[in-house]
Amino acid sequence: MENGILKRIGFKVLLLAILLVGMNYIYQYFFFKADLTKYSDIAEQVNSLPQNVDIIYLGESSNVTYLEKDRDKRAISEFINEYLPDLDVVDITKPASHSGIYYAILNQIPAKNEAKTVIVTLNLRSFNAQWIYSDLETPLQRGLVLMRNNSPLVNRLMLSFKDYDIKSKQERERQFKGQWLADEFKVPFPFPHKNVKDWDYWQAMNPIKDSSGNIDQYQTIITTQFIKTYGFQIDTLNNPRIQDFDAIVALAKQRNWNLVFNLMGENTEKAERLVGEELVYFMRENRDLLVNYYGRKGVVVVDNLETVPDSLYVDKDFPTEHYAEKGRKDIAKNVANAIKND
Amino acid sequence: MLFNSFDFILFLPTVLILYFLTPHKFRWILLLAASYFFYMSWKVEYIFLILFSTLVDYFIALKMERINQKKKRLPWLLMSIATNLGLLFFFKYYSFATNNANGMFQSFGIDFNFPHLDFLLPVGISFYTFQTLSYSIDVYNGRQQAERHLGYFALYVSYFPQLVAGPIERFSQLTPQLKKKHTLEYDNVANGMRLILYGLFIKMVIADNIGTFVDQIYADPTIHSSLEILTGMFMYSFQIYSDFYGYSLVAIGAALIMGVRLMDNFKTPYLSINIAEFWQRWHISLSTWFRDYVYFPLGGNRVKWARWIFNIFVVFIVSGIWHGANWTFIIWGALYGIVYLIESILNKQLKLSNDIKPFSVRHILMAIKTFVLVTFIWVFFRSQSLDEALFIFENLGRNFDMESNNFIIPNTVWIFLSLFLLSDILLYNKRFDSWVGQKNGIIRWSIYSILIFAIIVFSGVENHPFIYFQF
């Protein structure tokens, strides 16, 4: 009895499998391209990458954000190309990207591509739990599903069944706040705060006052944002960004790429003015760790941490790596010089 | 683990294969383990709530059964109710109650605040709480014998297909089926798969695609014209229906493959001629729960007129509160109460018959009237606050500009929505599995192919969790 049923079910499963193969062809020829445009602009960028390029620049919003009054609104990657006129630089820019996304992009670059150098944006903030567990991660991960190494229909099935990291905003907030609590500071000087949450709370309870002694809410909020953004110490064993950058290093070796990490400028000047030298200590300590760690792995790390002065930051209300024209040019010049000298 | 997730695609077949491979006497262990695993995939710790609720009701029921006098059983029933509703109150209503209380203290100048507690609402708590409550009440009333097998009782509370969003099953309906030895039956597998397929289609292709546009409207109604807001309101009616109906069908289908028949939760509710019929066709397992455990004990309609009005309001307002800790749900429930009463009185006064030929002009007109009413009432359900709901209505009459503000619904969405509407008409008083099962092989497989292709290729890609999971 059950054998008969199993045969009937087996026949239907076979029929379904044949249908799915047919559907895969229909999807591939009529719908896949439109889906890539709609759901995976990264894949589109990778697909449109010229084969005979010299340098690929991977960046996030820092590459393309400019100040409205900039005379020259070109991206950092374009300035690099200006400083290296004999080489052809092409960028792949995806706002809010990080090493995990860069790795997925690099993994998709066809083997026949002639690029010799890959410049990857190394953003200090992206190592912070707040960015690691950011709700921007959901759309980023969604954008990668159609790029997986499966047949197009299987990838679309995975996209439809939400086979990507889909935690709610509330869950993500819990994650990074939990991480903030768990990451206790280890510094070689007396420091009253156990972790960043503690530090942030203290700052909120001791607001900044203006010259007449009134609480300056605006400055206090910016100050707490700086604390929350830079008050962390990178743990090379457990930070997922390190694991992804390590994977990029391994991939670059395999593909014979010269790898350059562009450690972006952060507003240390403002951090020192608002919070004090303790916060700058954290920023410099993380910078030193990354420069040494990846330097030892043979990566050229361009240290731009303190390249851009406060006046050249586009966003005044919160910490970002968005620079005015001169800032972008200075960063680009340092990267170009590092490539020339390599 | 959502039904429309890749995890569930792997989980369900694994459980089903193991289920039919496992000897009958051990199946409850497999299903219980699978159900707890399913529940823990949301948050591991919350399994303790189910365990606690299960143990309390299991022992209270045994205790009640040993007491002959109903009056003496009452304290035990109250203990069960207090435990279940206490948990529900703590997790679901604490913030709402204390925020309102704190606001009141503040307005009276009292310097006291209940502390703010921040925790995630345990998924499905309202559903399994009501399920266990019905068991305790039935045992108290002598309508149900207490279950002696703790394993089967635990499985009744946590059976995974209907654990997180129903249908809310009665012990007398579900447990005998869980205990019965089921063999692999082709019809059950075929019908179960049909329901799962159709359920996923209406959730993933209809609800999730529509949800994106509804979200746009509710995010900022000020930038949309009246027509767009109205479209958004009607779209929400279809979103919540296809979302919850889709979920219920997957639940019913998954259980059916195992030979377990769960109750139907929806019967083409938007073809109802009035609100009374709507509630006989919408979320049937909840409305019958309220009928049996709230409305009838209050006296139902066999009471004086004023008391009957009171009973109706109690049922609808409690139903509103059940849905969520927000004034919007209370208003939503109360509005149903008002419309229900108005319609009932009008029917009585005008001596209107409810016996209408399906799809006659009168049926169509009355169904449209009911649908429009329900759509306007849904605004309170969808809004995060009363202000937001009123804001939607305010903006509805503000901008009659026909220009679009990037609110363009793709043709594919309209096509699938039309198909869904058509299928609802075709399925009037029928179920998809039996309807499609009667078609010949070519038509049947053509329908399957369209549904499968649509699920894979046209599903919404943004994450819209099942709306009823929040309850």
XYZ file of N, CA, C and O in Angstrom, chain A residues 54-178:
500
model
N 42.953 48.229 -14.546
C 44.191 48.027 -13.771
C 43.917 47.938 -12.272
O 44.493 47.121 -11.572
N 43.075 48.845 -11.835
C 42.807 48.909 -10.382
C 41.301 48.885 -10.132
O 40.546 49.600 -10.792
N 40.905 48.069 -9.184
C 39.490 48.083 -8.752
C 39.440 48.714 -7.369
O 40.182 48.302 -6.466
N 38.590 49.720 -7.235
C 38.441 50.402 -5.941
C 37.089 50.013 -5.339
O 36.042 50.247 -5.942
N 37.129 49.419 -4.169
C 35.882 49.052 -3.496
C 35.598 50.057 -2.377
O 36.426 50.239 -1.479
N 34.464 50.688 -2.466
C 34.191 51.711 -1.461
C 32.747 51.757 -1.020
O 31.880 51.083 -1.589
N 32.533 52.552 0.017
C 31.148 52.808 0.456
C 30.850 54.282 0.220
O 31.471 54.882 -0.655
N 29.968 54.838 1.017
C 29.537 56.213 0.744
C 30.690 57.207 0.797
O 30.631 58.263 0.174
N 31.765 56.886 1.532
C 32.900 57.815 1.635
C 33.497 58.091 0.262
O 34.062 59.167 0.033
N 33.383 57.160 -0.651
C 33.966 57.342 -1.980
C 33.252 58.446 -2.760
O 33.890 59.229 -3.439
N 31.956 58.498 -2.625
C 31.191 59.355 -3.548
C 30.510 60.568 -2.895
O 29.970 61.420 -3.597
N 30.535 60.654 -1.580
C 29.826 61.774 -0.944
C 30.682 63.045 -1.051
O 31.884 63.002 -0.840
N 30.022 64.132 -1.369
C 30.753 65.401 -1.519
C 29.987 66.514 -0.829
O 28.830 66.342 -0.413
N 30.674 67.644 -0.730
C 30.046 68.827 -0.143
C 29.392 69.599 -1.286
O 29.981 69.721 -2.365
N 28.223 70.107 -1.054
C 27.479 70.759 -2.136
C 28.303 71.851 -2.816
O 28.249 72.026 -4.034
N 29.105 72.568 -2.007
C 29.846 73.689 -2.617
C 31.203 73.267 -3.206
O 31.961 74.127 -3.675
N 31.496 71.976 -3.206
C 32.745 71.507 -3.828
C 32.772 71.914 -5.301
O 31.774 71.743 -5.998
N 33.935 72.399 -5.750
C 34.039 72.732 -7.181
C 34.152 71.442 -7.996
O 33.584 71.289 -9.040
N 34.930 70.506 -7.437
C 35.125 69.228 -8.118
C 34.462 68.141 -7.269
O 34.887 67.876 -6.138
N 33.419 67.558 -7.818
C 32.629 66.624 -6.991
C 33.009 65.171 -7.257
O 32.281 64.252 -6.888
N 34.157 64.964 -7.868
C 34.533 63.590 -8.220
C 34.782 62.728 -6.972
O 35.077 63.235 -5.890
N 34.710 61.430 -7.199
C 34.878 60.466 -6.113
C 36.365 60.259 -5.802
O 37.235 60.617 -6.624
N 36.635 59.676 -4.653
C 38.028 59.386 -4.270
C 38.684 58.517 -5.354
O 39.816 58.774 -5.778
N 37.953 57.533 -5.824
C 38.518 56.618 -6.838
C 38.889 57.375 -8.116
O 39.882 57.051 -8.770
N 38.091 58.390 -8.428
C 38.408 59.173 -9.639
C 39.652 60.045 -9.424
O 40.466 60.206 -10.335
N 39.786 60.553 -8.211
C 41.010 61.327 -7.918
C 42.235 60.406 -7.958
O 43.299 60.802 -8.421
N 42.075 59.191 -7.460
C 43.206 58.242 -7.517
C 43.614 58.055 -8.975
O 44.792 58.067 -9.322
N 42.617 57.918 -9.820
C 42.893 57.749 -11.255
C 43.626 58.976 -11.817
O 44.508 58.855 -12.666
N 43.249 60.151 -11.278
C 43.919 61.369 -11.743
C 45.395 61.366 -11.351
O 46.263 61.797 -12.113
N 45.656 60.852 -10.134
C 47.059 60.816 -9.666
C 47.832 59.640 -10.278
O 49.052 59.596 -10.178
N 47.125 58.698 -10.847
C 47.784 57.558 -11.521
C 47.282 57.512 -12.964
O 46.563 56.609 -13.366
N 47.644 58.512 -13.758
C 47.034 58.655 -15.084
C 47.295 57.491 -16.036
O 46.532 57.290 -16.979
N 48.369 56.748 -15.779
C 48.672 55.640 -16.695
C 47.839 54.394 -16.404
O 47.878 53.422 -17.164
N 47.161 54.417 -15.279
C 46.394 53.215 -14.887
C 44.898 53.500 -14.988
O 44.461 54.645 -14.859
N 44.174 52.452 -15.195
C 42.724 52.589 -15.308
C 42.065 52.132 -13.998
O 42.142 50.948 -13.645
N 41.443 53.073 -13.303
C 40.810 52.738 -12.011
C 39.286 52.686 -12.187
O 38.694 53.611 -12.727
N 38.700 51.596 -11.730
C 37.236 51.482 -11.780
C 36.735 51.205 -10.359
O 37.369 50.443 -9.621
N 35.650 51.857 -10.008
C 35.163 51.646 -8.633
C 33.880 50.810 -8.608
O 33.105 50.793 -9.564
N 33.719 50.119 -7.500
C 32.427 49.494 -7.174
C 32.041 50.085 -5.823
O 32.711 49.847 -4.819
N 31.011 50.888 -5.834
C 30.641 51.611 -4.611
C 29.258 51.189 -4.149
O 28.301 51.205 -4.931
N 29.185 50.811 -2.919
C 27.896 50.441 -2.334
C 27.826 51.047 -0.930
O 28.601 50.664 -0.033
N 26.957 52.019 -0.722
C 26.871 52.639 0.601
C 26.674 51.608 1.720
O 26.008 50.592 1.516
N 27.269 51.896 2.860
C 27.173 51.058 4.085
C 27.890 49.723 3.959
O 27.744 48.855 4.819
N 28.666 49.550 2.879
C 29.385 48.281 2.716
C 30.460 48.090 3.784
O 30.895 49.039 4.422
N 30.880 46.857 3.892
C 31.949 46.516 4.838
C 32.687 45.317 4.276
O 32.349 44.831 3.173
N 33.618 44.790 5.040
C 34.485 43.737 4.503
C 33.705 42.505 4.005
O 34.102 41.885 3.027
N 32.612 42.172 4.677
C 31.824 41.000 4.256
C 31.264 41.197 2.849
O 31.258 40.280 2.025
N 30.801 42.401 2.588
C 30.239 42.715 1.266
C 31.378 42.766 0.230
O 31.242 42.232 -0.875
N 32.482 43.393 0.624
C 33.624 43.480 -0.309
C 34.093 42.086 -0.706
O 34.430 41.839 -1.861
N 34.123 41.187 0.272
C 34.579 39.830 -0.028
C 33.637 39.179 -1.054
O 34.089 38.580 -2.033
N 32.342 39.350 -0.827
C 31.370 38.762 -1.767
C 31.537 39.349 -3.159
O 31.448 38.636 -4.166
N 31.802 40.644 -3.226
C 31.999 41.297 -4.533
C 33.255 40.742 -5.202
O 33.226 40.335 -6.372
N 34.352 40.726 -4.458
C 35.631 40.277 -5.042
C 35.533 38.828 -5.520
O 36.114 38.451 -6.526
N 34.794 38.060 -4.761
C 34.614 36.644 -5.100
C 33.894 36.468 -6.434
O 34.026 35.436 -7.089
N 33.141 37.474 -6.823
C 32.364 37.395 -8.068
C 33.124 37.923 -9.282
O 32.651 37.789 -10.411
N 34.257 38.561 -9.039
C 34.993 39.135 -10.178
C 35.536 37.996 -11.034
O 36.235 37.111 -10.526
N 35.209 37.994 -12.321
C 35.605 36.865 -13.169
C 37.128 36.678 -13.208
O 37.888 37.653 -13.145
N 37.541 35.432 -13.331
C 38.980 35.117 -13.325
C 39.697 35.790 -14.484
O 40.880 36.144 -14.378
N 38.986 36.022 -15.581
C 39.640 36.616 -16.756
C 39.881 38.127 -16.600
O 40.547 38.730 -17.439
N 39.340 38.714 -15.555
C 39.551 40.147 -15.349
C 41.030 40.421 -15.119
O 41.695 39.707 -14.373
N 41.521 41.487 -15.754
C 42.967 41.722 -15.737
C 43.451 42.634 -14.606
O 44.614 43.037 -14.596
N 42.579 42.978 -13.702
C 42.979 43.887 -12.609
C 44.177 43.344 -11.853
O 44.259 42.150 -11.572
N 45.129 44.260 -11.569
C 46.336 43.829 -10.837
C 46.266 44.285 -9.383
O 46.866 43.687 -8.509
N 45.578 45.391 -9.181
C 45.517 45.939 -7.820
C 44.062 46.111 -7.384
O 43.218 46.519 -8.185
N 43.831 45.790 -6.132
C 42.496 45.999 -5.565
C 42.648 46.882 -4.326
O 43.442 46.577 -3.434
N 41.925 47.982 -4.347
C 41.945 48.876 -3.166
C 40.636 48.660 -2.415
O 39.550 48.785 -2.999
N 40.756 48.320 -1.156
C 39.549 48.074 -0.359
C 39.468 49.118 0.755
O 40.449 49.355 1.455
N 38.312 49.712 0.883
C 38.108 50.710 1.940
C 38.115 50.018 3.306
O 37.403 49.038 3.510
N 38.947 50.544 4.185
C 39.037 49.989 5.547
C 38.490 51.057 6.480
O 39.161 52.056 6.758
N 37.260 50.860 6.891
C 36.585 51.881 7.671
C 36.579 51.460 9.138
O 36.011 50.422 9.497
N 37.209 52.293 9.962
C 37.346 51.957 11.380
C 35.988 51.735 12.051
O 35.805 50.823 12.858
N 35.036 52.576 11.672
C 33.706 52.473 12.298
C 33.031 51.133 12.025
O 32.204 50.676 12.800
N 33.394 50.528 10.879
C 32.699 49.284 10.515
C 33.050 48.127 11.448
O 32.403 47.086 11.415
N 34.063 48.315 12.309
C 34.439 47.270 13.270
C 33.622 47.370 14.556
O 33.706 46.527 15.429
N 32.861 48.449 14.660
C 32.048 48.672 15.860
C 30.786 47.801 15.801
O 30.202 47.605 14.735
N 30.377 47.296 16.961
C 29.185 46.437 17.028
C 27.955 47.123 16.431
O 27.098 46.483 15.831
N 27.898 48.453 16.570
C 26.734 49.197 16.071
C 26.595 49.052 14.549
O 25.485 49.016 14.026
N 27.741 48.970 13.863
C 27.694 48.793 12.415
C 27.559 47.296 12.083
O 26.808 46.906 11.189
N 28.259 46.471 12.856
C 28.187 45.023 12.592
C 26.738 44.545 12.685
O 26.280 43.752 11.877
N 26.026 45.056 13.684
C 24.634 44.624 13.881
C 23.637 45.695 13.410
O 22.531 45.793 13.928
N 24.064 46.470 12.441
C 23.194 47.539 11.946
C 22.024 46.964 11.149
O 22.144 45.917 10.506
N 20.895 47.670 11.158
C 19.769 47.167 10.373
C 19.974 47.408 8.877
O 19.171 46.960 8.058
N 21.047 48.091 8.517
C 21.386 48.229 7.091
C 21.880 46.896 6.526
O 21.978 46.710 5.320
N 22.207 45.999 7.461
C 22.731 44.701 7.053
C 21.684 43.895 6.269
O 22.040 43.158 5.350
N 20.425 44.074 6.618
C 19.372 43.310 5.938
C 19.360 43.589 4.430
O 19.491 42.659 3.638
N 19.241 44.866 3.992
C 19.254 45.092 2.539
C 20.583 44.721 1.886
O 20.600 44.272 0.740
N 21.688 44.887 2.638
C 22.989 44.524 2.064
C 23.056 43.030 1.767
O 23.462 42.605 0.692
N 22.643 42.241 2.756
C 22.689 40.789 2.588
C 21.709 40.337 1.505
O 21.991 39.410 0.757
N 20.571 41.019 1.441
C 19.570 40.689 0.430
C 20.151 40.890 -0.976
O 19.904 40.092 -1.884
N 20.954 41.935 -1.098
C 21.555 42.246 -2.391
C 22.548 41.204 -2.867
O 22.898 41.171 -4.046
N 23.008 40.369 -1.940
C 24.019 39.374 -2.319
C 23.409 38.035 -2.750
O 24.094 37.211 -3.345
N 22.134 37.836 -2.434
C 21.543 36.504 -2.651
C 21.592 36.092 -4.126
O 21.963 34.961 -4.448
N 21.255 37.032 -5.008
C 21.225 36.668 -6.437
C 22.628 36.461 -7.008
O 22.774 36.004 -8.141
N 23.655 36.794 -6.216
C 25.034 36.628 -6.699
C 25.629 35.271 -6.318
O 26.769 34.979 -6.655
N 24.860 34.477 -5.596
C 25.416 33.197 -5.134
C 25.693 32.248 -6.294
O 25.099 32.403 -7.372
N 26.573 31.281 -6.018
C 26.955 30.352 -7.081
C 25.946 29.213 -7.247
O 26.269 28.051 -7.067
N 24.713 29.561 -7.542
C 23.674 28.559 -7.817
C 23.012 28.935 -9.135
O 23.301 29.992 -9.701
N 22.075 28.098 -9.569
C 21.349 28.468 -10.779
C 20.464 29.675 -10.439
O 20.063 29.861 -9.283
N 20.147 30.513 -11.441
C 19.362 31.727 -11.158
C 18.058 31.447 -10.422
O 17.691 32.170 -9.507
N 17.369 30.365 -10.812
C 16.080 30.087 -10.174
C 16.259 29.733 -8.693
O 15.464 30.146 -7.848
N 17.323 28.995 -8.397
C 17.580 28.636 -6.988
C 17.877 29.904 -6.186
O 17.375 30.079 -5.067
N 18.666 30.797 -6.776
C 18.959 32.053 -6.073
C 17.689 32.866 -5.853
O 17.502 33.447 -4.778
N 16.810 32.890 -6.867
C 15.570 33.663 -6.708
C 14.672 33.005 -5.657
O 14.012 33.694 -4.895
N 14.705 31.675 -5.622
C 13.939 30.954 -4.602
C 14.443 31.342 -3.207
O 13.663 31.606 -2.295
N 15.772 31.407 -3.090
C 16.348 31.769 -1.786
C 15.997 33.205 -1.407
O 15.775 33.512 -0.243
N 15.943 34.056 -2.423
C 15.565 35.449 -2.156
C 14.093 35.506 -1.726
O 13.746 36.205 -0.780
N 13.250 34.758 -2.420
C 11.831 34.747 -2.072
C 11.595 34.188 -0.676
O 10.742 34.674 0.053
N 12.380 33.171 -0.311
C 12.223 32.576 1.016
C 13.132 33.237 2.052
O 13.394 32.687 3.113
N 13.599 34.416 1.712
C 14.353 35.285 2.636
C 15.533 34.545 3.281
O 15.677 34.557 4.504
N 16.316 33.911 2.420
C 17.479 33.204 2.956
C 18.641 34.170 3.142
O 19.682 34.060 2.499
N 18.419 35.162 3.972
C 19.478 36.103 4.332
C 19.179 36.596 5.745
O 18.122 36.287 6.296
N 20.116 37.333 6.284
C 20.000 37.775 7.670
C 18.855 38.792 7.797
O 18.991 39.930 7.355
N 17.735 38.368 8.402
C 16.572 39.266 8.429
C 16.120 39.608 9.848
O 14.934 39.617 10.131
N 17.074 39.889 10.695
C 16.648 40.251 12.064
C 15.945 41.609 12.059
O 16.241 42.467 11.240
N 15.036 41.752 13.015
C 14.329 43.028 13.110
C 15.260 44.081 13.698
O 16.291 43.773 14.285
N 14.849 45.327 13.532
C 15.642 46.454 14.049
C 15.841 46.295 15.565
O 16.927 46.540 16.088
N 14.760 45.864 16.228
C 14.805 45.703 17.684
C 15.824 44.622 18.084
O 16.604 44.812 19.018
N 15.805 43.513 17.329
C 16.747 42.431 17.639
C 18.188 42.879 17.422
O 19.077 42.565 18.202
N 18.383 43.640 16.345
C 19.750 44.101 16.051
C 20.228 45.067 17.133
O 21.389 45.044 17.521
N 19.310 45.907 17.590
C 19.675 46.852 18.640
C 20.098 46.095 19.902
O 21.062 46.452 20.554
N 19.362 45.038 20.196
C 19.719 44.213 21.353
C 21.105 43.622 21.180
O 21.891 43.545 22.127
N 21.386 43.193 19.943
C 22.677 42.564 19.679
C 23.822 43.531 19.948
O 24.762 43.207 20.669
N 23.729 44.726 19.365
C 24.900 45.599 19.532
C 24.983 46.176 20.939
O 26.068 46.378 21.478
N 23.830 46.368 21.559
C 23.889 46.870 22.941
C 24.469 45.803 23.866
O 25.209 46.113 24.797
N 24.121 44.557 23.575
C 24.676 43.440 24.347
C 26.184 43.354 24.166
O 26.938 43.137 25.127
